[in-house]
Coordinates of C-alpha atoms in Angstrom, one line a residue:
Chain A
M1239 CA 20.7 -5.7 -18.1
S1240 CA 22.2 -2.5 -16.8
Y1241 CA 21.2 1.0 -17.8
S1242 CA 23.4 4.2 -17.1
K1243 CA 23.0 7.6 -15.8
P1244 CA 20.7 9.4 -17.6
K1245 CA 21.8 12.6 -18.9
F1246 CA 20.5 16.1 -17.9
K1247 CA 20.8 20.1 -18.6
E1248 CA 23.2 22.1 -16.3
K1249 CA 19.8 23.5 -14.7
Y1250 CA 16.3 23.6 -14.6
G1251 CA 13.6 26.3 -13.6
N1252 CA 10.6 26.1 -12.3
F1253 CA 7.6 25.6 -14.0
I1254 CA 5.2 28.8 -13.4
N1255 CA 2.2 29.7 -15.4
G1256 CA 3.0 27.2 -18.2
K1257 CA 6.8 27.9 -18.8
F1258 CA 9.9 27.1 -17.0
V1259 CA 11.5 30.3 -15.0
A1260 CA 14.4 30.9 -13.4
P1261 CA 14.3 31.7 -9.6
L1262 CA 13.8 35.4 -9.2
G1263 CA 16.6 35.5 -6.5
G1264 CA 19.4 33.5 -9.4
Q1265 CA 20.2 31.1 -6.5
Y1266 CA 20.1 27.7 -7.4
F1267 CA 21.0 24.4 -5.2
E1268 CA 23.0 21.1 -6.8
N1269 CA 21.0 17.7 -6.6
T1270 CA 23.0 14.5 -6.4
S1271 CA 22.4 11.3 -6.7
P1272 CA 22.4 9.0 -3.9
I1273 CA 23.6 6.1 -6.1
D1274 CA 27.3 7.4 -6.4
N1275 CA 27.1 11.0 -4.9
S1276 CA 27.8 12.6 -8.1
L1277 CA 26.1 15.9 -9.3
I1278 CA 22.5 15.7 -11.4
A1279 CA 21.9 19.5 -12.0
K1280 CA 20.8 22.5 -10.8
Y1281 CA 17.4 23.4 -9.2
P1282 CA 16.1 27.0 -8.4
R1283 CA 16.6 27.7 -4.4
S1284 CA 13.4 29.2 -4.7
Q1285 CA 12.0 32.2 -2.2
K1286 CA 8.9 33.4 -0.9
E1287 CA 8.7 35.3 -4.0
D1288 CA 8.8 32.9 -6.4
V1289 CA 5.9 31.0 -4.4
E1290 CA 3.8 34.2 -4.4
M1291 CA 4.4 34.7 -8.1
A1292 CA 3.3 30.7 -8.7
L1293 CA 0.6 31.3 -6.4
D1294 CA -0.5 34.6 -8.5
A1295 CA -0.7 32.5 -11.5
A1296 CA -2.9 29.7 -9.9
N1297 CA -5.5 32.3 -8.9
A1298 CA -5.2 33.8 -12.0
A1299 CA -6.0 30.8 -13.8
K1300 CA -8.3 29.4 -11.3
E1301 CA -11.8 31.1 -12.2
A1302 CA -11.3 29.7 -15.8
W1303 CA -10.3 26.4 -14.8
G1304 CA -12.7 25.4 -12.1
N1305 CA -15.6 26.7 -15.0
T1306 CA -14.2 23.9 -17.5
S1307 CA -15.9 21.0 -17.8
A1308 CA -15.1 17.5 -16.3
T1309 CA -15.1 16.0 -19.7
E1310 CA -12.3 18.3 -20.7
R1311 CA -10.1 17.9 -17.2
S1312 CA -10.9 14.2 -17.4
T1313 CA -9.3 13.9 -21.4
L1314 CA -6.3 16.1 -20.3
L1315 CA -5.3 14.0 -17.6
N1316 CA -5.9 10.8 -19.7
K1317 CA -3.5 12.8 -21.9
V1318 CA -0.4 13.1 -18.9
A1319 CA -1.0 9.5 -18.5
D1320 CA -0.5 8.5 -22.1
I1321 CA 2.8 10.9 -21.7
I1322 CA 4.3 9.4 -18.9
E1323 CA 3.5 5.9 -20.3
A1324 CA 4.9 6.8 -23.4
N1325 CA 8.3 7.9 -21.8
L1326 CA 7.8 5.0 -19.3
E1327 CA 11.9 4.0 -19.4
E1328 CA 13.3 7.5 -19.0
F1329 CA 11.1 8.6 -15.9
A1330 CA 12.1 5.4 -14.3
L1331 CA 15.9 6.0 -15.3
I1332 CA 15.3 9.6 -13.6
E1333 CA 13.5 8.5 -10.4
T1334 CA 16.4 6.3 -9.9
C1335 CA 19.0 8.7 -10.6
D1336 CA 17.7 11.0 -8.1
N1337 CA 16.4 9.0 -5.5
G1338 CA 18.3 5.4 -5.5
K1339 CA 15.8 2.9 -5.9
P1340 CA 16.4 -0.1 -7.9
I1341 CA 15.1 0.5 -11.1
R1342 CA 13.4 -2.9 -11.5
E1343 CA 11.1 -0.9 -9.4
T1344 CA 10.7 2.4 -11.1
L1345 CA 10.3 0.3 -13.9
N1346 CA 7.3 -2.1 -13.0
A1347 CA 5.9 -0.2 -9.9
D1348 CA 6.5 3.4 -9.4
I1349 CA 5.8 4.9 -13.3
P1350 CA 3.6 2.3 -14.0
L1351 CA 1.1 3.5 -11.0
A1352 CA 1.8 6.7 -11.6
V1353 CA 0.4 6.3 -14.5
D1354 CA -2.4 4.4 -13.5
H1355 CA -3.5 7.5 -11.2
W1356 CA -3.7 9.9 -13.8
R1357 CA -6.2 7.6 -15.7
Y1358 CA -8.3 6.3 -12.6
F1359 CA -9.4 10.4 -11.4
A1360 CA -9.8 10.9 -14.8
A1361 CA -12.5 8.4 -15.0
C1362 CA -13.7 9.0 -11.2
I1363 CA -15.1 12.5 -12.3
R1364 CA -16.9 11.2 -15.4
S1365 CA -18.8 8.6 -13.5
E1366 CA -19.9 10.9 -10.3
E1367 CA -23.2 12.9 -10.2
G1368 CA -24.0 15.3 -7.4
G1369 CA -27.5 14.9 -5.3
A1370 CA -30.8 16.4 -5.7
S1371 CA -33.8 15.7 -2.9
E1372 CA -37.1 16.8 -2.7
L1373 CA -37.6 17.9 0.2
D1374 CA -41.2 18.2 -0.1
Q1375 CA -43.4 18.8 -2.4
N1376 CA -42.6 22.5 -3.7
T1377 CA -38.6 22.6 -2.2
L1378 CA -35.9 21.2 -3.9
S1379 CA -32.3 20.3 -2.3
L1380 CA -29.2 20.9 -5.0
T1381 CA -26.2 19.3 -4.0
I1382 CA -23.3 20.3 -6.2
K1383 CA -19.3 19.9 -5.6
E1384 CA -17.1 23.1 -6.8
P1385 CA -13.7 23.2 -6.3
L1386 CA -11.5 24.8 -3.5
G1387 CA -9.5 27.0 -5.6
V1388 CA -6.2 26.7 -4.7
V1389 CA -4.1 24.3 -3.8
G1390 CA -0.6 24.0 -2.4
Q1391 CA 0.8 20.5 -2.0
I1392 CA 4.1 19.1 -0.3
I1393 CA 5.2 15.8 -1.2
P1394 CA 7.9 13.6 -0.2
W1395 CA 11.0 11.8 -1.9
N1396 CA 10.7 8.1 -1.4
F1397 CA 8.1 8.0 -4.4
P1398 CA 8.6 11.4 -6.0
L1399 CA 6.9 10.9 -9.3
L1400 CA 3.7 8.7 -7.6
M1401 CA 3.7 10.5 -4.8
L1402 CA 3.2 14.1 -7.5
S1403 CA 0.7 11.2 -9.5
W1404 CA -1.6 10.7 -5.7
K1405 CA -1.7 14.5 -5.0
L1406 CA -1.4 16.2 -8.3
P1407 CA -4.7 14.2 -10.4
P1408 CA -7.7 14.3 -7.6
A1409 CA -6.9 18.5 -7.3
L1410 CA -7.0 19.1 -11.2
V1411 CA -10.0 16.9 -12.1
T1412 CA -12.1 18.7 -9.7
G1413 CA -11.1 22.2 -10.8
N1414 CA -8.4 23.2 -9.2
C1415 CA -5.0 25.0 -9.6
V1416 CA -1.8 23.6 -8.1
V1417 CA 1.6 25.0 -6.7
L1418 CA 3.4 21.9 -5.4
K1419 CA 6.7 21.7 -4.1
P1420 CA 8.7 18.7 -5.1
A1421 CA 11.2 17.3 -2.0
E1422 CA 14.9 18.9 -2.3
Q1423 CA 16.1 15.8 -2.6
T1424 CA 13.9 14.6 -5.5
P1425 CA 13.3 17.2 -7.4
A1426 CA 14.3 15.6 -11.2
S1427 CA 10.8 13.3 -12.1
A1428 CA 8.4 16.7 -11.2
T1429 CA 11.2 18.5 -13.9
F1430 CA 10.9 16.1 -16.9
L1431 CA 7.1 15.2 -15.8
M1432 CA 6.7 19.2 -16.3
E1433 CA 8.4 19.9 -19.8
K1434 CA 6.7 16.7 -21.3
I1435 CA 3.5 18.0 -20.9
A1436 CA 4.0 21.8 -20.5
E1437 CA 1.2 21.8 -22.9
V1438 CA -1.3 20.1 -21.7
F1439 CA -2.6 22.3 -19.6
P1440 CA -3.9 26.4 -19.0
P1441 CA -0.9 28.2 -18.0
G1442 CA -1.0 28.3 -14.1
V1443 CA -3.1 25.3 -13.4
V1444 CA 0.2 23.1 -12.8
N1445 CA 3.0 25.1 -11.3
I1446 CA 6.0 23.5 -9.5
V1447 CA 8.4 25.6 -7.5
H1448 CA 11.8 23.9 -6.1
G1449 CA 13.4 25.1 -2.7
F1450 CA 14.2 24.3 0.1
G1451 CA 11.4 23.7 3.1
P1452 CA 12.1 26.7 5.4
E1453 CA 12.6 28.9 2.3
A1454 CA 9.9 27.6 0.0
G1455 CA 7.9 25.7 1.9
K1456 CA 6.8 27.4 4.5
P1457 CA 5.9 30.1 2.3
L1458 CA 3.3 27.9 0.7
A1459 CA 2.0 26.1 3.6
S1460 CA 1.4 29.8 5.1
S1461 CA -0.2 31.7 2.6
P1462 CA -3.3 32.9 3.0
K1463 CA -3.5 32.5 -1.3
V1464 CA -4.0 29.1 -0.5
D1465 CA -7.2 27.4 0.2
K1466 CA -5.9 23.6 1.4
V1467 CA -2.6 22.2 2.0
A1468 CA -1.9 18.0 1.4
F1469 CA 1.3 17.3 3.1
T1470 CA 3.0 13.6 3.5
G1471 CA 6.1 13.7 5.9
E1472 CA 7.0 14.1 9.6
T1473 CA 4.8 14.7 12.6
T1474 CA 6.9 18.1 13.3
T1475 CA 6.2 19.9 10.3
G1476 CA 2.7 18.2 9.8
Q1477 CA 2.0 20.2 12.9
L1478 CA 3.1 23.6 11.8
I1479 CA 1.7 23.3 8.5
M1480 CA -2.1 22.8 10.4
Q1481 CA -0.9 26.1 12.6
Y1482 CA -0.3 27.6 9.6
A1483 CA -3.3 26.6 7.9
S1484 CA -5.3 27.9 11.1
K1485 CA -4.6 31.1 10.7
N1486 CA -6.2 30.9 7.2
L1487 CA -8.8 28.5 8.4
N1488 CA -7.7 26.7 5.3
P1489 CA -8.6 22.3 5.6
V1490 CA -5.3 20.4 5.5
T1491 CA -4.6 16.5 5.2
M1492 CA -1.7 15.1 6.7
E1493 CA -0.1 11.6 6.0
L1494 CA 2.7 11.2 8.5
G1495 CA 4.5 7.7 8.4
G1496 CA 3.5 4.6 10.7
K1497 CA 5.9 1.9 12.4
S1498 CA 3.5 -0.6 10.6
P1499 CA 3.4 -4.2 12.2
N1500 CA 3.3 -7.5 10.2
I1501 CA 1.2 -10.2 11.9
F1502 CA 2.2 -13.9 11.2
F1503 CA -0.2 -16.3 13.2
N1504 CA 0.9 -19.8 13.2
S1505 CA -1.5 -21.2 10.6
V1506 CA 1.0 -19.5 7.8
M1507 CA 2.9 -22.9 8.5
D1508 CA 0.8 -25.5 8.2
H1509 CA 1.4 -26.3 4.8
D1510 CA 4.7 -25.9 3.1
D1511 CA 3.4 -24.2 -0.1
A1512 CA 2.8 -21.1 -2.2
Y1513 CA 1.0 -19.3 0.4
L1514 CA 4.2 -19.5 2.7
D1515 CA 6.7 -18.7 0.4
K1516 CA 4.2 -15.8 -0.1
A1517 CA 3.9 -15.1 3.6
V1518 CA 7.7 -14.9 4.1
E1519 CA 8.2 -12.8 0.8
G1520 CA 5.7 -10.3 2.6
A1521 CA 7.7 -10.2 5.5
V1522 CA 10.9 -9.5 3.9
L1523 CA 8.9 -6.6 2.0
F1524 CA 10.4 -4.5 4.7
A1525 CA 13.5 -4.0 2.4
F1526 CA 11.3 -2.7 -0.1
N1527 CA 12.1 0.5 -1.2
Q1528 CA 15.5 0.4 1.1
G1529 CA 12.7 0.6 3.4
E1530 CA 11.7 4.0 2.7
V1531 CA 8.0 3.7 2.4
C1532 CA 5.7 5.4 5.4
T1533 CA 3.7 2.1 5.6
A1534 CA 7.3 -0.2 5.7
P1535 CA 6.2 -3.0 7.4
S1536 CA 8.8 -2.2 10.0
R1537 CA 7.6 -4.6 12.7
I1538 CA 7.4 -8.3 12.4
L1539 CA 5.1 -10.2 15.0
V1540 CA 5.2 -13.9 14.9
Q1541 CA 3.4 -16.4 16.5
E1542 CA 5.7 -18.2 18.8
D1543 CA 5.5 -21.4 18.3
I1544 CA 6.7 -20.9 14.6
Y1545 CA 8.6 -18.6 15.5
D1546 CA 11.8 -20.2 14.5
A1547 CA 10.7 -22.5 11.6
F1548 CA 9.4 -19.4 10.0
M1549 CA 12.1 -16.6 10.7
K1550 CA 14.8 -19.2 9.5
R1551 CA 13.0 -18.7 6.3
V1552 CA 13.2 -14.7 6.7
V1553 CA 16.5 -14.7 7.3
E1554 CA 17.7 -17.0 4.6
R1555 CA 15.4 -14.5 2.5
T1556 CA 16.6 -11.4 3.5
N1557 CA 20.5 -12.6 2.9
A1558 CA 19.6 -13.8 -0.1
I1559 CA 18.6 -10.0 -1.3
I1560 CA 21.1 -8.6 -3.9
Q1561 CA 22.1 -4.8 -3.0
D1562 CA 24.1 -3.6 -5.6
N1563 CA 24.1 -0.9 -8.9
P1564 CA 20.5 0.6 -8.9
Y1565 CA 20.7 0.8 -12.5
D1566 CA 21.1 -3.3 -13.0
V1567 CA 17.6 -4.7 -13.8
N1568 CA 18.6 -7.4 -11.0
T1569 CA 19.6 -5.2 -8.0
M1570 CA 16.6 -5.8 -5.6
V1571 CA 17.5 -3.1 -2.8
G1572 CA 19.7 0.6 -4.2
A1573 CA 21.0 3.5 -2.0
Q1574 CA 19.3 5.2 1.0
A1575 CA 17.8 8.3 -0.7
S1576 CA 20.7 11.0 1.7
N1577 CA 23.6 11.2 3.3
D1578 CA 21.5 12.2 6.2
Q1579 CA 19.0 9.2 6.1
Y1580 CA 21.8 6.6 5.6
E1581 CA 23.7 8.4 9.1
K1582 CA 20.1 8.2 10.8
I1583 CA 19.7 4.7 9.9
Q1584 CA 22.9 3.8 11.1
S1585 CA 22.8 5.8 14.5
Y1586 CA 19.3 3.9 15.1
I1587 CA 21.1 0.2 14.3
E1588 CA 23.5 1.2 17.1
I1589 CA 20.5 1.7 19.7
G1590 CA 18.9 -1.0 18.8
K1591 CA 22.0 -2.6 19.8
E1592 CA 23.2 -0.8 22.8
E1593 CA 18.8 -1.7 24.1
G1594 CA 20.0 -5.3 23.1
A1595 CA 18.3 -6.3 19.9
K1596 CA 20.1 -9.1 18.9
V1597 CA 21.1 -8.6 14.4
L1598 CA 19.6 -11.7 12.5
A1599 CA 20.5 -10.2 9.6
G1600 CA 22.8 -7.6 8.2
G1601 CA 23.6 -4.5 10.5
S1602 CA 25.6 -2.5 9.1
A1603 CA 26.1 -0.5 6.3
N1604 CA 27.4 -2.1 3.0
A1605 CA 30.7 -0.5 1.1
L1606 CA 29.9 -1.4 -2.6
E1607 CA 32.6 -0.9 -4.8
G1608 CA 33.6 1.7 -7.7
N1609 CA 31.5 4.8 -8.0
L1610 CA 28.9 3.3 -6.3
A1611 CA 31.5 3.7 -2.8
N1612 CA 30.4 7.3 -2.4
G1613 CA 26.3 6.4 -2.6
F1614 CA 24.7 5.4 0.6
Y1615 CA 23.7 1.6 1.3
I1616 CA 22.7 0.4 3.9
K1617 CA 22.4 -3.4 4.7
P1618 CA 18.9 -5.3 4.9
T1619 CA 18.9 -5.6 8.6
I1620 CA 16.6 -7.8 11.1
L1621 CA 16.7 -6.7 14.7
E1622 CA 15.2 -9.1 17.3
G1623 CA 14.0 -7.4 20.3
H1624 CA 10.9 -6.5 21.9
N1625 CA 7.8 -3.7 21.4
K1626 CA 9.6 -0.9 24.0
M1627 CA 13.2 -0.8 22.4
R1628 CA 12.8 2.5 20.3
V1629 CA 14.1 0.6 17.3
F1630 CA 10.4 -0.9 17.6
Q1631 CA 8.9 2.7 17.8
E1632 CA 10.0 5.1 15.8
E1633 CA 10.2 5.1 11.9
I1634 CA 13.6 4.5 10.9
F1635 CA 13.0 4.7 7.1
G1636 CA 15.8 2.3 6.1
P1637 CA 16.0 -1.3 5.5
V1638 CA 15.7 -2.6 8.9
V1639 CA 13.3 -5.0 10.4
C1640 CA 12.4 -5.7 14.0
V1641 CA 10.9 -8.8 14.8
T1642 CA 9.1 -10.0 18.4
K1643 CA 6.9 -12.8 19.0
F1644 CA 3.5 -13.1 20.6
K1645 CA 1.8 -16.2 22.5
D1646 CA -2.1 -15.2 20.9
E1647 CA -4.4 -13.0 19.3
A1648 CA -4.9 -10.5 22.7
E1649 CA -1.2 -10.5 22.7
A1650 CA -0.2 -10.1 18.9
L1651 CA -3.0 -6.9 19.4
E1652 CA -1.6 -6.1 22.4
I1653 CA 1.8 -5.0 20.7
A1654 CA 0.7 -4.1 17.3
N1655 CA -1.6 -1.2 18.7
D1656 CA 1.0 -0.5 21.0
T1657 CA 3.0 2.4 18.6
L1658 CA 1.7 6.4 18.2
Y1659 CA 1.1 5.6 14.6
G1660 CA -1.7 3.7 12.6
L1661 CA -1.3 4.0 8.9
G1662 CA -0.9 0.6 7.7
A1663 CA -0.6 -3.2 9.2
G1664 CA -0.3 -6.9 7.6
V1665 CA -1.9 -10.2 8.8
W1666 CA -1.4 -13.2 7.8
T1667 CA -3.4 -16.3 8.2
R1668 CA -5.4 -19.2 7.0
D1669 CA -8.3 -18.6 9.8
A1670 CA -11.1 -17.6 8.3
H1671 CA -12.5 -15.7 11.6
Q1672 CA -8.7 -14.2 12.0
L1673 CA -8.8 -13.3 8.3
Y1674 CA -11.9 -10.8 9.5
Q1675 CA -11.2 -10.1 13.4
I1676 CA -7.6 -9.3 13.9
P1677 CA -7.7 -6.6 10.9
R1678 CA -10.9 -4.9 12.6
A1679 CA -9.0 -4.7 15.7
I1680 CA -5.8 -3.4 14.6
K1681 CA -6.1 0.7 14.7
A1682 CA -4.6 1.6 11.7
G1683 CA -5.6 3.2 7.9
R1684 CA -5.0 0.3 5.7
V1685 CA -5.0 -3.3 7.2
W1686 CA -3.6 -5.9 3.8
V1687 CA -4.5 -9.0 4.3
N1688 CA -2.5 -12.4 3.0
C1689 CA -0.4 -9.3 1.0
Y1690 CA 1.5 -6.3 1.5
H1691 CA 2.8 -3.1 -0.1
A1692 CA -0.1 -2.8 -2.9
Y1693 CA -1.2 0.4 -3.7
P1694 CA -4.3 0.6 -5.9
A1695 CA -5.7 3.7 -7.3
H1696 CA -9.3 2.3 -6.1
A1697 CA -8.4 1.6 -2.4
P1698 CA -8.8 4.6 0.2
F1699 CA -5.3 5.0 2.2
G1700 CA -4.3 7.6 5.1
G1701 CA -3.8 6.9 8.7
Y1702 CA -5.8 6.7 12.6
K1703 CA -3.4 8.1 15.3
K1704 CA -0.6 10.1 14.8
S1705 CA -0.6 9.2 11.5
G1706 CA -2.8 11.6 10.3
F1707 CA -6.1 12.1 8.8
G1708 CA -7.9 12.6 5.4
R1709 CA -7.4 9.9 2.6
E1710 CA -5.5 9.5 -0.5
N1711 CA -6.6 7.6 -3.6
H1712 CA -10.4 6.6 -4.0
V1713 CA -13.1 8.3 -5.4
M1714 CA -13.7 9.9 -2.2
M1715 CA -10.2 11.5 -2.4
L1716 CA -12.3 14.1 -4.7
N1717 CA -14.1 15.8 -1.6
Y1718 CA -11.3 16.3 0.2
Y1719 CA -10.6 18.9 -2.7
R1720 CA -13.9 20.2 -3.1
Q1721 CA -16.8 22.3 -1.3
T1722 CA -20.4 21.5 -0.9
K1723 CA -22.6 24.1 -2.5
N1724 CA -26.2 23.6 -1.6
M1725 CA -29.0 25.5 -3.5
L1726 CA -32.4 25.4 -1.7
I1727 CA -34.9 25.8 -4.2
S1728 CA -38.6 26.8 -3.4
Y1729 CA -41.2 26.2 -6.0
D1730 CA -44.0 27.4 -3.8
K1731 CA -45.5 30.5 -5.2
N1732 CA -47.1 31.7 -1.2
K1733 CA -45.2 33.4 1.4
L1734 CA -44.5 31.8 4.6
G1735 CA -46.9 34.4 6.0
F1736 CA -44.1 35.8 8.8
F1737 CA -44.5 39.4 7.8
Chain B
M575 CA 22.6 15.4 34.9
K576 CA 21.0 16.5 31.2
R577 CA 19.1 14.5 29.1
V578 CA 20.5 15.7 25.9
A579 CA 24.1 17.1 24.7
I580 CA 25.4 18.7 21.9
T581 CA 28.4 17.8 19.7
E582 CA 31.1 20.7 19.2
G583 CA 30.1 20.4 15.5
A584 CA 26.3 20.7 15.8
A585 CA 26.8 23.8 18.6
K586 CA 28.5 25.4 15.8
I587 CA 25.7 25.7 13.4
V588 CA 23.2 26.4 16.5
R589 CA 25.4 29.5 17.0
Q590 CA 25.7 30.3 13.1
L591 CA 21.6 30.2 13.2
K592 CA 21.4 32.1 16.5
E593 CA 23.2 34.8 14.5
K594 CA 20.8 34.7 12.0
H595 CA 18.0 33.8 13.2
G596 CA 17.8 35.0 17.0
D597 CA 16.4 32.9 19.9
L598 CA 16.0 29.0 18.8
I599 CA 14.1 26.1 19.8
F600 CA 14.6 22.2 18.9
H601 CA 11.8 20.2 18.8
Q602 CA 11.9 16.2 17.7
S603 CA 10.3 14.9 14.9
G604 CA 8.6 11.4 14.6
G605 CA 7.2 10.0 11.3
C606 CA 8.1 9.5 7.9
C607 CA 10.6 11.0 5.4
D608 CA 11.9 13.1 7.7
G609 CA 10.8 12.4 10.7
S610 CA 12.6 10.5 13.6
A611 CA 15.1 13.8 13.5
P612 CA 15.5 17.1 15.6
M613 CA 14.2 20.1 13.9
I614 CA 15.5 23.8 14.6
F615 CA 12.6 26.8 14.3
E616 CA 12.6 30.5 15.6
E617 CA 11.1 30.5 19.0
G618 CA 7.6 31.2 18.9
D619 CA 7.1 29.6 15.4
M620 CA 6.1 26.4 16.9
Y621 CA 2.9 26.0 19.4
L622 CA 4.3 24.4 22.6
D623 CA 2.2 24.1 25.3
E624 CA 2.3 21.3 28.3
S625 CA 2.2 18.3 25.7
D626 CA 5.6 19.2 24.8
V627 CA 8.4 18.3 27.5
L628 CA 11.5 20.3 27.7
L629 CA 14.4 17.6 27.6
G630 CA 16.9 20.3 28.7
Q631 CA 18.6 22.8 26.7
V632 CA 22.1 22.4 24.0
E633 CA 24.0 25.7 23.6
D634 CA 20.7 27.7 25.3
V635 CA 18.5 26.1 22.9
N636 CA 15.2 24.7 24.8
F637 CA 14.8 20.7 23.4
Y638 CA 11.2 19.8 23.5
M639 CA 9.7 16.2 22.4
N640 CA 5.8 15.4 22.5
Q641 CA 5.0 14.2 25.8
D642 CA 3.2 10.7 23.8
Q643 CA 7.0 10.4 22.3
F644 CA 8.7 11.2 25.4
E645 CA 7.5 8.0 27.3
Y646 CA 9.2 5.8 24.2
W647 CA 12.4 8.0 24.2
K648 CA 12.8 8.4 28.1
H649 CA 15.1 5.5 29.3
T650 CA 17.7 6.6 26.4
H651 CA 20.6 9.6 26.5
L652 CA 20.6 12.2 23.4
T653 CA 23.3 13.8 21.8
V654 CA 22.6 16.1 18.7
D655 CA 25.0 15.6 16.2
V656 CA 25.2 17.3 12.7
T657 CA 25.6 15.8 9.1
E658 CA 25.8 16.9 5.1
G659 CA 22.3 15.9 3.6
R660 CA 19.4 17.8 2.0
G661 CA 16.5 17.5 4.8
S662 CA 13.4 18.3 3.6
S663 CA 11.4 20.1 6.4
F664 CA 11.3 23.7 8.1
S665 CA 14.3 22.8 9.9
L666 CA 16.4 26.1 9.9
E667 CA 20.2 24.1 8.8
I668 CA 18.6 23.0 5.7
P669 CA 19.6 25.4 3.3
L670 CA 23.3 25.1 4.9
G671 CA 23.2 21.0 3.1
L672 CA 23.1 19.9 6.6
R673 CA 21.1 18.0 8.6
F674 CA 20.9 17.5 12.4
F675 CA 20.8 14.0 13.7
I676 CA 20.6 11.8 17.0
H677 CA 22.9 9.5 18.4
S678 CA 21.3 7.5 21.3
R679 CA 23.0 5.5 24.4
L680 CA 21.1 4.0 26.7
L681 CA 20.9 6.2 30.8
T682 CA 22.6 4.2 33.0
D683 CA 20.7 3.5 36.7
E684 CA 22.2 6.0 38.2
E685 CA 21.3 8.5 35.7
N686 CA 17.9 7.5 35.7
K687 CA 17.9 8.0 39.3
L688 CA 19.2 11.7 38.8
L689 CA 16.4 12.4 36.5
S690 CA 13.7 11.0 38.4
K691 CA 14.1 13.0 41.1

């Protein structure tokens, strides 16, 4: 079964104060589909004035929204979830068109997971409580959580609606108003969502401003009208955003990527069974979403005594990947999100080869036929080498994995932790001791044990080291969008006696 | 002997950006999404200190990289190039519909000797 490109309007506006508005400067940019490089639609090339307008709308709305009941906010989040779910196929098609990822992923992963994140946070807020402590017979300490006010959010292009659904629901459900800037590569699903939910929230509570980083992103990140900035992206922009936040003494959360090790101990091959099959798939998950995942398992570490036998299966499974038209439900790997990513990935494959890495699979761009010849396709690629090579150290953000072998647990950990980053990791073993001890010794915020690439709303996600700080998902996320009000109440009628 | 060079196409864009923005710097990013690519900013926009290594100059623009990252990159020679694209980040060429990226090659033994002097 195959779908085709969805229909779009000629151009779209920003969503500010409850309605779509044209950018004040009247400028737009052309958004194209990486599937065939065809035009999707024009989106606002917003400037500082547009961001200011959105921030003013958010600030005007924050008091009333912050005073709504948890019940009310929760109900509205559930409404959004229902709306996305009712239009799931359309959202999936738009996402595939805009990002280049296969339709089977958007239908089965991106959009259903996005729905679940709205529901999860709608549920969280209803079940939590503040605190009350009796400090002594006459003194009570009350802890009340209050919203921050206005939150600026800058989201990436690899899972456009899902990343929006990681960031918006916890900020909204805690009583904040939001100005969100989608990535300029993928403005479509956020816009479609606003069309569908335009009436759900009071005006000014959710605002979406499109545009380029230096023109719209920077004014949002540096504005004194923002009380917090949440960012997913790379290290240099992360540093800049922290710098701007420091001028306003604002909190930030940062999710900045990784170079995640996926470690296979020799016990995975003790039996030729369903578990081994799962482990092989676990290694091949490097190609999931064209490798455009911050936690992509982009370094495979295999114990030396099973290396040849295990990698033979991984190479076979990789070579069996269907890379074709992303609208076809059988397609497993689609197009890279943009031409510059496509060029960058190829330049990494080249330096990998020059550094002496051996190509076990793929190793080049994939020239597809017809309209797809204009798209950005890279063959799922396996490079064999050692951990000091640049391809082992830098996030390629493409379907490229680097594989090396290790002797024992100590060497596995040494290689796994020899990276600037610490976002994700995978550990595969049948050994009960390794199942616990190895994950504990890996310096990363998320270690998948005998699985990979699961992103449930109920589990905290975030980085160690240069992968950033702060967490996303999970109930703990609520506190990243709140401040703590402590009321210290005396029930003692008597004075202190000092004066 | 320089660690970093620039293609003529990229140099042209740097000159164009200088006319608009004045003095500029390059900073090599790492990490996800638009990371692993050089970014160009107005001089003074990004806070730099001794943890940023100055690799050299291209078109009179200083090219920096964080020390930690440099440890993994120092055996390679970099050439700044430019391509059509739509990167996010705050890099100044993005509104032009262009994106800087890096071609790398291994430094020869001789070049390494010269650079470590």
